[in-house]
Amino acid sequence: MDATGEPDGLERLWTPHRMTYITGEEAPEGGYEKPSGCPFCLAPGVPEPESLVVARGRLVYAVLNLYPYNPGHLMVCPYRHVADYTDLTEQETAEVAAFTRTAMRVIRAVSRPHGFNLGMNQGSVAGAGIAAHLHQHVVPRWGGDANFMPVIGRTKVLPQLLGDTRAMLAKAWPSA
């Protein structure tokens, strides 16, 4: 065995450009806690081609995910800056549900996915990249798509080069 480890038979698809998202380098200086720095608060005020807003409702809107898991991955967001699902009004809750149903129907009509993942990550510990503003993910799925890459495609998607990871860890490792 050499210093790089035993081969595991997986191909690697390197996506180092995603590191700015993962590390939060693109986050505003004050973070996303305040509406002035929140991309979900700012998007409705930007023209659709630039903001990626797909549809607007009275209380919520649908916007494409800038870092999609699959083509067509969008999010349903309330206009109001609210973090927790339980803090939505009854009207907002109903419109989130209606927009989610409509999104599924539209995506089915356009791209014929085999299924969907729907979900809200509540809090950063649960995986929310922007935990301060609630958003419902609508992710179209096809057999053999991104989540099956290691099993079906024998490919693993990695957001950082191993040399970069190693250098970062070595630099941060405490001296004996």
PDB file of C-alpha atoms in Angstrom:
ATOM      1  CA  MET A   1       0.000   0.000   0.000  1.00  0.00           C
ATOM      2  CA  ASP A   2       1.300   3.466  -0.849  1.00  0.00           C
ATOM      3  CA  ALA A   3       0.545   6.793   0.855  1.00  0.00           C
ATOM      4  CA  THR A   4      -2.676   7.300  -1.116  1.00  0.00           C
ATOM      5  CA  GLY A   5      -4.415   4.161   0.205  1.00  0.00           C
ATOM      6  CA  GLU A   6      -5.893   1.070  -1.364  1.00  0.00           C
ATOM      7  CA  PRO A   7      -7.903   1.511  -4.574  1.00  0.00           C
ATOM      8  CA  ASP A   8     -11.627   1.018  -3.966  1.00  0.00           C
ATOM      9  CA  GLY A   9     -12.742   0.631  -7.593  1.00  0.00           C
ATOM     10  CA  LEU A  10     -14.664   3.916  -7.643  1.00  0.00           C
ATOM     11  CA  GLU A  11     -14.125   6.594 -10.247  1.00  0.00           C
ATOM     12  CA  ARG A  12     -13.890  10.133  -8.837  1.00  0.00           C
ATOM     13  CA  LEU A  13     -15.773  13.126 -10.170  1.00  0.00           C
ATOM     14  CA  TRP A  14     -14.077  16.142  -8.604  1.00  0.00           C
ATOM     15  CA  THR A  15     -16.167  19.261  -8.027  1.00  0.00           C
ATOM     16  CA  PRO A  16     -13.852  21.672  -6.189  1.00  0.00           C
ATOM     17  CA  HIS A  17     -15.929  24.678  -7.328  1.00  0.00           C
ATOM     18  CA  ARG A  18     -18.545  23.657  -4.720  1.00  0.00           C
ATOM     19  CA  MET A  19     -16.108  24.360  -1.859  1.00  0.00           C
ATOM     20  CA  THR A  20     -17.100  28.047  -1.779  1.00  0.00           C
ATOM     21  CA  TYR A  21     -20.649  26.914  -0.990  1.00  0.00           C
ATOM     22  CA  ILE A  22     -19.642  24.207   1.485  1.00  0.00           C
ATOM     23  CA  THR A  23     -17.264  26.485   3.405  1.00  0.00           C
ATOM     24  CA  GLY A  24     -19.653  29.427   3.339  1.00  0.00           C
ATOM     25  CA  GLU A  25     -17.188  31.673   1.483  1.00  0.00           C
ATOM     26  CA  GLU A  26     -20.068  33.099  -0.568  1.00  0.00           C
ATOM     27  CA  ALA A  27     -22.127  33.896   2.534  1.00  0.00           C
ATOM     28  CA  PRO A  28     -22.621  37.586   3.294  1.00  0.00           C
ATOM     29  CA  GLU A  29     -20.506  39.070   6.084  1.00  0.00           C
ATOM     30  CA  GLY A  30     -23.412  39.093   8.542  1.00  0.00           C
ATOM     31  CA  GLY A  31     -24.563  35.614   7.545  1.00  0.00           C
ATOM     32  CA  TYR A  32     -28.074  34.695   6.522  1.00  0.00           C
ATOM     33  CA  GLU A  33     -29.787  35.461   9.816  1.00  0.00           C
ATOM     34  CA  LYS A  34     -30.940  38.915   8.691  1.00  0.00           C
ATOM     35  CA  PRO A  35     -33.163  39.366   5.630  1.00  0.00           C
ATOM     36  CA  SER A  36     -30.682  41.895   4.179  1.00  0.00           C
ATOM     37  CA  GLY A  37     -28.142  39.103   3.615  1.00  0.00           C
ATOM     38  CA  CYS A  38     -30.545  36.245   2.900  1.00  0.00           C
ATOM     39  CA  PRO A  39     -30.621  35.087  -0.737  1.00  0.00           C
ATOM     40  CA  PHE A  40     -34.197  33.827  -0.277  1.00  0.00           C
ATOM     41  CA  CYS A  41     -35.281  37.309   0.838  1.00  0.00           C
ATOM     42  CA  LEU A  42     -33.325  39.001  -1.968  1.00  0.00           C
ATOM     43  CA  ALA A  43     -34.320  36.693  -4.870  1.00  0.00           C
ATOM     44  CA  PRO A  44     -37.908  37.931  -5.291  1.00  0.00           C
ATOM     45  CA  GLY A  45     -36.619  41.474  -5.920  1.00  0.00           C
ATOM     46  CA  VAL A  46     -34.261  40.383  -8.718  1.00  0.00           C
ATOM     47  CA  PRO A  47     -35.382  39.704 -12.322  1.00  0.00           C
ATOM     48  CA  GLU A  48     -36.263  36.025 -12.879  1.00  0.00           C
ATOM     49  CA  PRO A  49     -33.414  35.156 -15.270  1.00  0.00           C
ATOM     50  CA  GLU A  50     -30.910  36.372 -12.695  1.00  0.00           C
ATOM     51  CA  SER A  51     -32.666  35.157  -9.544  1.00  0.00           C
ATOM     52  CA  LEU A  52     -33.807  31.804 -11.013  1.00  0.00           C
ATOM     53  CA  VAL A  53     -37.307  32.390  -9.623  1.00  0.00           C
ATOM     54  CA  VAL A  54     -39.665  30.047 -11.481  1.00  0.00           C
ATOM     55  CA  ALA A  55     -43.069  31.125 -10.137  1.00  0.00           C
ATOM     56  CA  ARG A  56     -44.486  33.594  -7.626  1.00  0.00           C
ATOM     57  CA  GLY A  57     -47.471  33.150  -5.369  1.00  0.00           C
ATOM     58  CA  ARG A  58     -49.113  35.442  -2.854  1.00  0.00           C
ATOM     59  CA  LEU A  59     -47.082  34.177   0.144  1.00  0.00           C
ATOM     60  CA  VAL A  60     -44.443  31.876  -1.376  1.00  0.00           C
ATOM     61  CA  TYR A  61     -42.386  31.444  -4.528  1.00  0.00           C
ATOM     62  CA  ALA A  62     -40.482  28.687  -6.334  1.00  0.00           C
ATOM     63  CA  VAL A  63     -36.807  29.133  -7.226  1.00  0.00           C
ATOM     64  CA  LEU A  64     -34.242  26.837  -8.821  1.00  0.00           C
ATOM     65  CA  ASN A  65     -31.486  25.637  -6.515  1.00  0.00           C
ATOM     66  CA  LEU A  66     -28.168  27.274  -7.410  1.00  0.00           C
ATOM     67  CA  TYR A  67     -26.418  24.051  -6.304  1.00  0.00           C
ATOM     68  CA  PRO A  68     -28.861  21.390  -7.536  1.00  0.00           C
ATOM     69  CA  TYR A  69     -28.703  17.711  -6.672  1.00  0.00           C
ATOM     70  CA  ASN A  70     -30.392  16.958  -9.976  1.00  0.00           C
ATOM     71  CA  PRO A  71     -31.639  18.969 -12.952  1.00  0.00           C
ATOM     72  CA  GLY A  72     -34.871  20.701 -12.019  1.00  0.00           C
ATOM     73  CA  HIS A  73     -34.130  20.780  -8.278  1.00  0.00           C
ATOM     74  CA  LEU A  74     -36.096  23.709  -6.969  1.00  0.00           C
ATOM     75  CA  MET A  75     -37.208  25.118  -3.668  1.00  0.00           C
ATOM     76  CA  VAL A  76     -40.476  26.570  -2.434  1.00  0.00           C
ATOM     77  CA  CYS A  77     -39.817  29.519  -0.114  1.00  0.00           C
ATOM     78  CA  PRO A  78     -42.068  31.822   1.857  1.00  0.00           C
ATOM     79  CA  TYR A  79     -41.429  35.495   1.147  1.00  0.00           C
ATOM     80  CA  ARG A  80     -41.361  36.044   4.892  1.00  0.00           C
ATOM     81  CA  HIS A  81     -37.995  35.431   6.574  1.00  0.00           C
ATOM     82  CA  VAL A  82     -38.904  32.559   8.891  1.00  0.00           C
ATOM     83  CA  ALA A  83     -36.699  29.642   9.905  1.00  0.00           C
ATOM     84  CA  ASP A  84     -39.004  27.015  11.357  1.00  0.00           C
ATOM     85  CA  TYR A  85     -41.900  25.172   9.736  1.00  0.00           C
ATOM     86  CA  THR A  86     -43.964  25.565  12.899  1.00  0.00           C
ATOM     87  CA  ASP A  87     -43.675  29.353  12.576  1.00  0.00           C
ATOM     88  CA  LEU A  88     -45.477  29.455   9.226  1.00  0.00           C
ATOM     89  CA  THR A  89     -49.007  30.800   9.210  1.00  0.00           C
ATOM     90  CA  GLU A  90     -51.830  28.473   8.131  1.00  0.00           C
ATOM     91  CA  GLN A  91     -52.024  30.361   4.839  1.00  0.00           C
ATOM     92  CA  GLU A  92     -48.260  30.044   4.218  1.00  0.00           C
ATOM     93  CA  THR A  93     -48.379  26.337   5.059  1.00  0.00           C
ATOM     94  CA  ALA A  94     -51.210  25.799   2.580  1.00  0.00           C
ATOM     95  CA  GLU A  95     -49.428  27.729  -0.183  1.00  0.00           C
ATOM     96  CA  VAL A  96     -46.128  25.855   0.406  1.00  0.00           C
ATOM     97  CA  ALA A  97     -48.087  22.606  -0.021  1.00  0.00           C
ATOM     98  CA  ALA A  98     -49.886  23.860  -3.135  1.00  0.00           C
ATOM     99  CA  PHE A  99     -46.653  25.125  -4.740  1.00  0.00           C
ATOM    100  CA  THR A 100     -44.934  21.815  -3.952  1.00  0.00           C
ATOM    101  CA  ARG A 101     -47.724  19.895  -5.686  1.00  0.00           C
ATOM    102  CA  THR A 102     -47.597  22.241  -8.662  1.00  0.00           C
ATOM    103  CA  ALA A 103     -43.805  21.956  -8.870  1.00  0.00           C
ATOM    104  CA  MET A 104     -44.067  18.164  -8.991  1.00  0.00           C
ATOM    105  CA  ARG A 105     -46.689  18.315 -11.724  1.00  0.00           C
ATOM    106  CA  VAL A 106     -44.680  20.787 -13.805  1.00  0.00           C
ATOM    107  CA  ILE A 107     -41.423  18.848 -13.437  1.00  0.00           C
ATOM    108  CA  ARG A 108     -43.223  15.608 -14.358  1.00  0.00           C
ATOM    109  CA  ALA A 109     -44.623  17.241 -17.477  1.00  0.00           C
ATOM    110  CA  VAL A 110     -41.281  18.696 -18.531  1.00  0.00           C
ATOM    111  CA  SER A 111     -38.736  16.025 -17.648  1.00  0.00           C
ATOM    112  CA  ARG A 112     -40.545  12.825 -16.673  1.00  0.00           C
ATOM    113  CA  PRO A 113     -38.693  11.937 -13.450  1.00  0.00           C
ATOM    114  CA  HIS A 114     -39.239   8.507 -11.911  1.00  0.00           C
ATOM    115  CA  GLY A 115     -39.841   9.986  -8.464  1.00  0.00           C
ATOM    116  CA  PHE A 116     -39.132  12.885  -6.114  1.00  0.00           C
ATOM    117  CA  ASN A 117     -37.460  13.718  -2.849  1.00  0.00           C
ATOM    118  CA  LEU A 118     -39.303  16.397  -0.902  1.00  0.00           C
ATOM    119  CA  GLY A 119     -37.980  17.860   2.276  1.00  0.00           C
ATOM    120  CA  MET A 120     -37.045  20.637   4.631  1.00  0.00           C
ATOM    121  CA  ASN A 121     -33.815  20.605   6.584  1.00  0.00           C
ATOM    122  CA  GLN A 122     -34.638  22.313   9.860  1.00  0.00           C
ATOM    123  CA  GLY A 123     -31.455  23.835  11.280  1.00  0.00           C
ATOM    124  CA  SER A 124     -27.870  23.712  10.089  1.00  0.00           C
ATOM    125  CA  VAL A 125     -27.236  20.487  12.036  1.00  0.00           C
ATOM    126  CA  ALA A 126     -29.970  18.894   9.901  1.00  0.00           C
ATOM    127  CA  GLY A 127     -28.259  19.961   6.695  1.00  0.00           C
ATOM    128  CA  ALA A 128     -29.818  23.339   5.967  1.00  0.00           C
ATOM    129  CA  GLY A 129     -27.301  25.470   4.093  1.00  0.00           C
ATOM    130  CA  ILE A 130     -29.420  28.546   4.803  1.00  0.00           C
ATOM    131  CA  ALA A 131     -31.139  27.607   8.040  1.00  0.00           C
ATOM    132  CA  ALA A 132     -32.499  31.086   8.746  1.00  0.00           C
ATOM    133  CA  HIS A 133     -35.020  30.988   5.880  1.00  0.00           C
ATOM    134  CA  LEU A 134     -37.273  27.978   5.504  1.00  0.00           C
ATOM    135  CA  HIS A 135     -37.315  26.298   2.107  1.00  0.00           C
ATOM    136  CA  GLN A 136     -38.932  23.097   0.845  1.00  0.00           C
ATOM    137  CA  HIS A 137     -36.764  21.128  -1.590  1.00  0.00           C
ATOM    138  CA  VAL A 138     -38.394  19.467  -4.580  1.00  0.00           C
ATOM    139  CA  VAL A 139     -35.803  17.164  -6.137  1.00  0.00           C
ATOM    140  CA  PRO A 140     -36.688  15.137  -9.220  1.00  0.00           C
ATOM    141  CA  ARG A 141     -35.178  11.653  -9.224  1.00  0.00           C
ATOM    142  CA  TRP A 142     -34.363   9.124 -11.920  1.00  0.00           C
ATOM    143  CA  GLY A 143     -33.100   5.591 -11.551  1.00  0.00           C
ATOM    144  CA  GLY A 144     -29.298   5.741 -11.482  1.00  0.00           C
ATOM    145  CA  ASP A 145     -29.077   9.457 -10.755  1.00  0.00           C
ATOM    146  CA  ALA A 146     -26.723  11.317  -8.425  1.00  0.00           C
ATOM    147  CA  ASN A 147     -27.558   9.539  -5.167  1.00  0.00           C
ATOM    148  CA  PHE A 148     -26.863   6.189  -6.796  1.00  0.00           C
ATOM    149  CA  MET A 149     -23.553   7.259  -8.339  1.00  0.00           C
ATOM    150  CA  PRO A 150     -21.335   5.048  -6.127  1.00  0.00           C
ATOM    151  CA  VAL A 151     -23.542   1.969  -6.479  1.00  0.00           C
ATOM    152  CA  ILE A 152     -24.703   2.102 -10.075  1.00  0.00           C
ATOM    153  CA  GLY A 153     -22.200   4.434 -11.723  1.00  0.00           C
ATOM    154  CA  ARG A 154     -19.213   3.323  -9.612  1.00  0.00           C
ATOM    155  CA  THR A 155     -18.404   7.018  -9.294  1.00  0.00           C
ATOM    156  CA  LYS A 156     -18.065   9.143  -6.188  1.00  0.00           C
ATOM    157  CA  VAL A 157     -18.623  12.903  -6.311  1.00  0.00           C
ATOM    158  CA  LEU A 158     -16.086  14.748  -4.171  1.00  0.00           C
ATOM    159  CA  PRO A 159     -16.086  18.533  -3.620  1.00  0.00           C
ATOM    160  CA  GLN A 160     -12.388  18.911  -2.848  1.00  0.00           C
ATOM    161  CA  LEU A 161      -9.126  17.510  -4.141  1.00  0.00           C
ATOM    162  CA  LEU A 162      -7.435  15.068  -1.752  1.00  0.00           C
ATOM    163  CA  GLY A 163      -4.209  17.102  -1.774  1.00  0.00           C
ATOM    164  CA  ASP A 164      -6.118  20.215  -0.688  1.00  0.00           C
ATOM    165  CA  THR A 165      -7.890  18.294   2.072  1.00  0.00           C
ATOM    166  CA  ARG A 166      -4.651  16.820   3.297  1.00  0.00           C
ATOM    167  CA  ALA A 167      -2.891  20.214   3.373  1.00  0.00           C
ATOM    168  CA  MET A 168      -5.785  21.783   5.273  1.00  0.00           C
ATOM    169  CA  LEU A 169      -5.879  19.002   7.887  1.00  0.00           C
ATOM    170  CA  ALA A 170      -2.111  18.894   8.284  1.00  0.00           C
ATOM    171  CA  LYS A 171      -1.962  22.648   8.829  1.00  0.00           C
ATOM    172  CA  ALA A 172      -4.686  22.487  11.490  1.00  0.00           C
ATOM    173  CA  TRP A 173      -3.312  19.389  13.257  1.00  0.00           C
ATOM    174  CA  PRO A 174      -1.941  20.317  16.697  1.00  0.00           C
ATOM    175  CA  SER A 175       1.797  19.871  17.226  1.00  0.00           C
ATOM    176  CA  ALA A 176       2.877  17.269  19.737  1.00  0.00           C
TER     177      ALA A 176
END
